[in-house]
Coordinates of C-alpha atoms in Angstrom, one line a residue:
X1 CA 17.6 -19.3 14.7
X2 CA 19.6 -19.6 11.5
X3 CA 17.5 -22.5 10.5
X4 CA 14.3 -20.5 10.9
X5 CA 15.7 -17.6 8.9
X6 CA 16.8 -20.0 6.1
X7 CA 13.4 -21.6 6.0
X8 CA 11.7 -18.2 5.8
X9 CA 14.0 -17.2 3.0
X10 CA 13.3 -20.4 1.1
X11 CA 9.5 -19.9 1.4
X12 CA 9.8 -16.3 0.1
X13 CA 12.0 -17.3 -2.7
X14 CA 9.8 -20.2 -3.6
X15 CA 6.7 -17.9 -3.7
X16 CA 8.5 -15.5 -6.0
X17 CA 9.5 -18.3 -8.3
X18 CA 5.9 -19.5 -8.3
X19 CA 4.6 -16.1 -9.3
X20 CA 7.2 -15.8 -12.1
X21 CA 6.0 -19.1 -13.5
X22 CA 2.4 -18.0 -13.3
X23 CA 3.2 -14.8 -15.1
X24 CA 4.8 -16.8 -17.8
X25 CA 1.5 -18.6 -18.4
X26 CA 1.2 -21.5 -16.0
X27 CA -2.6 -21.5 -15.5
X28 CA -2.8 -24.7 -13.4
X29 CA -0.2 -23.3 -11.0
X30 CA -2.2 -20.0 -10.8
X31 CA -5.3 -21.9 -9.8
X32 CA -3.5 -23.9 -7.2
X33 CA -1.8 -20.9 -5.7
X34 CA -5.0 -18.9 -5.4
X35 CA -6.7 -21.9 -3.9
X36 CA -4.0 -22.3 -1.3
X37 CA -4.2 -18.6 -0.3
X38 CA -8.0 -18.5 0.2
X39 CA -7.5 -18.3 4.0
X40 CA -5.3 -15.3 3.5
X41 CA -7.8 -13.7 1.2
X42 CA -10.7 -14.4 3.6
X43 CA -8.7 -13.0 6.5
X44 CA -7.8 -9.8 4.6
X45 CA -11.3 -9.2 3.3
X46 CA -12.7 -9.8 6.8
X47 CA -10.4 -7.2 8.3
X48 CA -12.0 -4.6 6.0
X49 CA -15.6 -5.7 6.4
X50 CA -15.2 -6.2 10.2
X51 CA -17.1 -9.5 10.1
X52 CA -16.4 -13.1 9.2
X53 CA -16.4 -13.6 5.4
X54 CA -17.6 -16.7 3.7
X55 CA -16.5 -17.9 0.2
X56 CA -20.1 -17.4 -0.9
X57 CA -20.0 -13.6 -0.1
X58 CA -19.5 -11.1 -2.9
X59 CA -16.7 -9.5 -0.9
X60 CA -14.7 -12.7 -1.0
X61 CA -15.1 -12.9 -4.8
X62 CA -13.8 -9.3 -5.0
X63 CA -10.8 -10.4 -2.9
X64 CA -10.1 -13.4 -5.1
X65 CA -10.1 -11.2 -8.2
X66 CA -7.8 -8.7 -6.5
X67 CA -5.4 -11.4 -5.4
X68 CA -5.3 -12.7 -9.0
X69 CA -4.6 -9.1 -10.1
X70 CA -1.8 -8.9 -7.5
X71 CA -0.1 -11.9 -9.0
X72 CA -0.2 -10.4 -12.5
X73 CA 1.2 -7.0 -11.3
X74 CA 3.7 -8.2 -8.7
X75 CA 7.4 -7.4 -9.3
X76 CA 10.1 -8.4 -6.8
X77 CA 12.1 -5.4 -7.9
X78 CA 9.7 -3.2 -6.0
X79 CA 11.3 -4.5 -2.8
X80 CA 8.0 -5.7 -1.3
X81 CA 6.7 -9.3 -0.7
X82 CA 3.8 -10.6 -2.8
X83 CA 1.7 -10.9 0.3
X84 CA 2.3 -7.4 1.4
X85 CA 1.4 -6.1 -2.1
X86 CA -1.6 -8.5 -2.4
X87 CA -2.9 -7.4 1.0
X88 CA -2.9 -3.7 0.0
X89 CA -4.6 -4.4 -3.3
X90 CA -7.2 -6.7 -1.9
X91 CA -8.2 -4.2 0.8
X92 CA -8.4 -1.4 -1.7
X93 CA -10.6 -3.3 -4.1
X94 CA -12.9 -4.4 -1.4
X95 CA -13.2 -0.9 0.0
X96 CA -14.0 0.4 -3.6
X97 CA -16.7 -2.3 -3.8
X98 CA -18.2 -1.4 -0.5
X99 CA -18.2 2.3 -1.5
X100 CA -19.9 1.5 -4.8
X101 CA -22.6 -0.6 -3.0
X102 CA -23.3 2.3 -0.5
X103 CA -23.8 4.7 -3.4
X104 CA -26.1 2.2 -5.2
X105 CA -28.2 1.9 -2.0
X106 CA -28.4 5.7 -1.9
X107 CA -29.9 5.7 -5.5
X108 CA -32.3 2.9 -4.7
X109 CA -33.6 4.6 -1.6
X110 CA -34.1 7.8 -3.6
X111 CA -36.1 6.0 -6.3
X112 CA -38.3 4.2 -3.7
X113 CA -39.5 7.4 -2.0
X114 CA -42.9 8.9 -2.7
X115 CA -43.5 12.3 -4.3
X116 CA -43.4 14.2 -1.0
X117 CA -40.4 16.5 -1.9
X118 CA -39.7 17.7 1.6
X119 CA -39.7 14.1 2.9
X120 CA -37.7 12.9 0.0
X121 CA -35.0 15.6 0.5
X122 CA -34.8 14.9 4.2
X123 CA -34.2 11.2 3.7
X124 CA -31.7 11.8 0.9
X125 CA -29.7 14.2 3.0
X126 CA -29.7 11.8 6.0
X127 CA -28.5 9.0 3.7
X128 CA -25.9 11.1 2.1
X129 CA -24.5 12.1 5.5
X130 CA -24.4 8.5 6.5
X131 CA -22.4 7.6 3.4
X132 CA -20.0 10.5 4.0
X133 CA -19.4 9.4 7.5
X134 CA -18.8 5.8 6.3
X135 CA -16.3 7.0 3.7
X136 CA -14.5 9.2 6.3
X137 CA -14.3 6.2 8.6
X138 CA -13.0 4.0 5.9
X139 CA -10.5 6.6 4.8
X140 CA -9.2 6.9 8.3
X141 CA -8.8 3.1 8.5
X142 CA -6.9 3.1 5.2
X143 CA -4.6 5.7 6.5
X144 CA -3.9 3.7 9.6
X145 CA -3.3 0.5 7.6
X146 CA -1.0 2.3 5.2
X147 CA 1.1 3.7 8.1
X148 CA 1.3 0.3 9.7
X149 CA 2.5 -1.2 6.4
X150 CA 5.0 1.6 6.0
X151 CA 6.3 1.1 9.6
X152 CA 7.0 -2.5 8.7
X153 CA 9.1 -1.4 5.7
X154 CA 11.0 1.1 7.8
X155 CA 11.8 -1.6 10.4
X156 CA 13.6 -3.5 7.7
X157 CA 16.1 -0.6 7.6
X158 CA 16.3 -0.2 11.4
X159 CA 14.2 3.0 11.2
X160 CA 11.0 4.1 12.8
X161 CA 8.1 6.3 11.6
X162 CA 9.4 9.0 14.0
X163 CA 12.6 9.1 11.9
X164 CA 10.6 10.5 9.0
X165 CA 9.5 13.4 11.2
X166 CA 12.5 14.0 13.4
X167 CA 15.0 13.8 10.6
X168 CA 13.1 15.9 8.2
X169 CA 15.3 18.8 7.1
X170 CA 14.2 22.1 8.8
X171 CA 14.5 24.3 5.7
X172 CA 12.2 23.8 2.6
X173 CA 15.1 23.9 0.1
X174 CA 17.0 21.2 2.0
X175 CA 13.8 19.1 2.3
X176 CA 13.2 19.4 -1.5
X177 CA 16.8 18.5 -2.1
X178 CA 16.6 15.4 0.0
X179 CA 13.4 14.3 -1.7
X180 CA 15.0 14.8 -5.1
X181 CA 17.9 12.6 -4.1
X182 CA 15.4 9.9 -3.0
X183 CA 13.6 10.1 -6.4
X184 CA 16.9 9.8 -8.2
X185 CA 17.7 6.8 -6.0
X186 CA 14.5 5.1 -7.1
X187 CA 15.1 5.9 -10.8
X188 CA 18.5 4.3 -10.8
X189 CA 18.3 0.5 -10.9
X190 CA 21.8 0.0 -9.5
X191 CA 21.3 2.3 -6.5
X192 CA 17.8 1.0 -5.9
X193 CA 19.0 -2.6 -5.8
X194 CA 21.7 -1.8 -3.3
X195 CA 19.3 0.1 -1.1
X196 CA 16.8 -2.8 -0.8
X197 CA 19.2 -5.7 -1.0
X198 CA 21.7 -4.4 1.5
X199 CA 19.3 -2.2 3.5
X200 CA 21.7 0.7 3.4
X201 CA 22.1 4.0 1.5
X202 CA 24.8 3.8 -1.2
X203 CA 26.3 7.2 -0.2
X204 CA 29.5 6.9 -2.2
X205 CA 27.7 6.1 -5.5
X206 CA 25.0 8.8 -4.7
X207 CA 27.7 11.4 -4.2
X208 CA 28.9 11.0 -7.8
X209 CA 25.4 11.5 -9.2
X210 CA 24.1 14.5 -7.2
X211 CA 25.4 18.1 -6.7
X212 CA 25.5 17.9 -2.9
X213 CA 28.3 17.0 -0.6
X214 CA 28.7 13.6 1.1
X215 CA 28.2 15.3 4.4
X216 CA 24.8 16.6 3.3
X217 CA 23.8 13.1 2.1
X218 CA 24.9 11.5 5.4
X219 CA 23.1 14.1 7.5
X220 CA 19.8 13.4 5.6
X221 CA 20.4 9.6 5.3
X222 CA 17.4 8.5 7.4
X223 CA 15.1 11.0 5.7
X224 CA 16.2 10.0 2.2
X225 CA 15.7 6.3 2.9
X226 CA 12.3 7.0 4.5
X227 CA 11.2 9.0 1.4
X228 CA 12.6 6.4 -1.0
X229 CA 10.5 3.7 0.6
X230 CA 7.4 5.8 0.1
X231 CA 8.2 6.5 -3.5
X232 CA 8.9 2.8 -4.2
X233 CA 5.8 1.5 -2.4
X234 CA 2.1 1.9 -3.1
X235 CA 1.5 4.6 -0.4
X236 CA -1.2 7.0 -1.6
X237 CA -1.5 9.1 1.5
X238 CA 2.2 9.2 2.4
X239 CA 2.9 10.3 -1.2
X240 CA 0.7 13.3 -0.4
X241 CA 3.1 14.1 2.4
X242 CA 6.0 14.2 -0.1
X243 CA 4.1 16.6 -2.3
X244 CA 3.3 18.7 0.7
X245 CA 6.9 18.8 1.7
X246 CA 7.9 19.9 -1.7
X247 CA 5.2 22.6 -2.0
X248 CA 5.8 23.7 1.6

């Protein structure tokens, strides 16, 4: 078991070192890395398109560009693995591409119609409804994927998605206070490093930086960690939850 954990750690470390060298300008290593991760890219793109993706497909090219972008933007300080970050970015870029293609089809269909205004309006509305349904479906899928990714991050801390709900402070002021602590936590490099390296909340250090008691921090520990993970990650929909919690 320890051998497997050590091997997994070495692979992760090796990949991080590889990305650092690429970001420093190693073009040959960049090409080799992208080539070796083509199966990962194809699988990720296929999960969005709901069909097998070939390297000749435009969607695969979009995925390749997105993976290359992920390499450039990746930072280990974020507390996420390259593959988790790349998966999120590839999916979003492919979804954006599919959405743009749908809207282009709408325009082409509109231009190809005859001068019968009633008929033209009817077709346009049907097509627009179809696109809206497609976008609603894709948005629902993105929400589910984001939640699944978030759950995997919570599990690293021994938490569950239910902890975010069940341990949410009942009063709005207490909720806002806990969120402010989480934001401060993510803005402080030392506290942030401790949180993600040791997978625990640095309560004692936090106590010296905020105007609340240790007891209050302990009581809201799970909620603070859960919110900090959202702030640190690329979670568009869950960030809306934080805004709603503050406004509410």
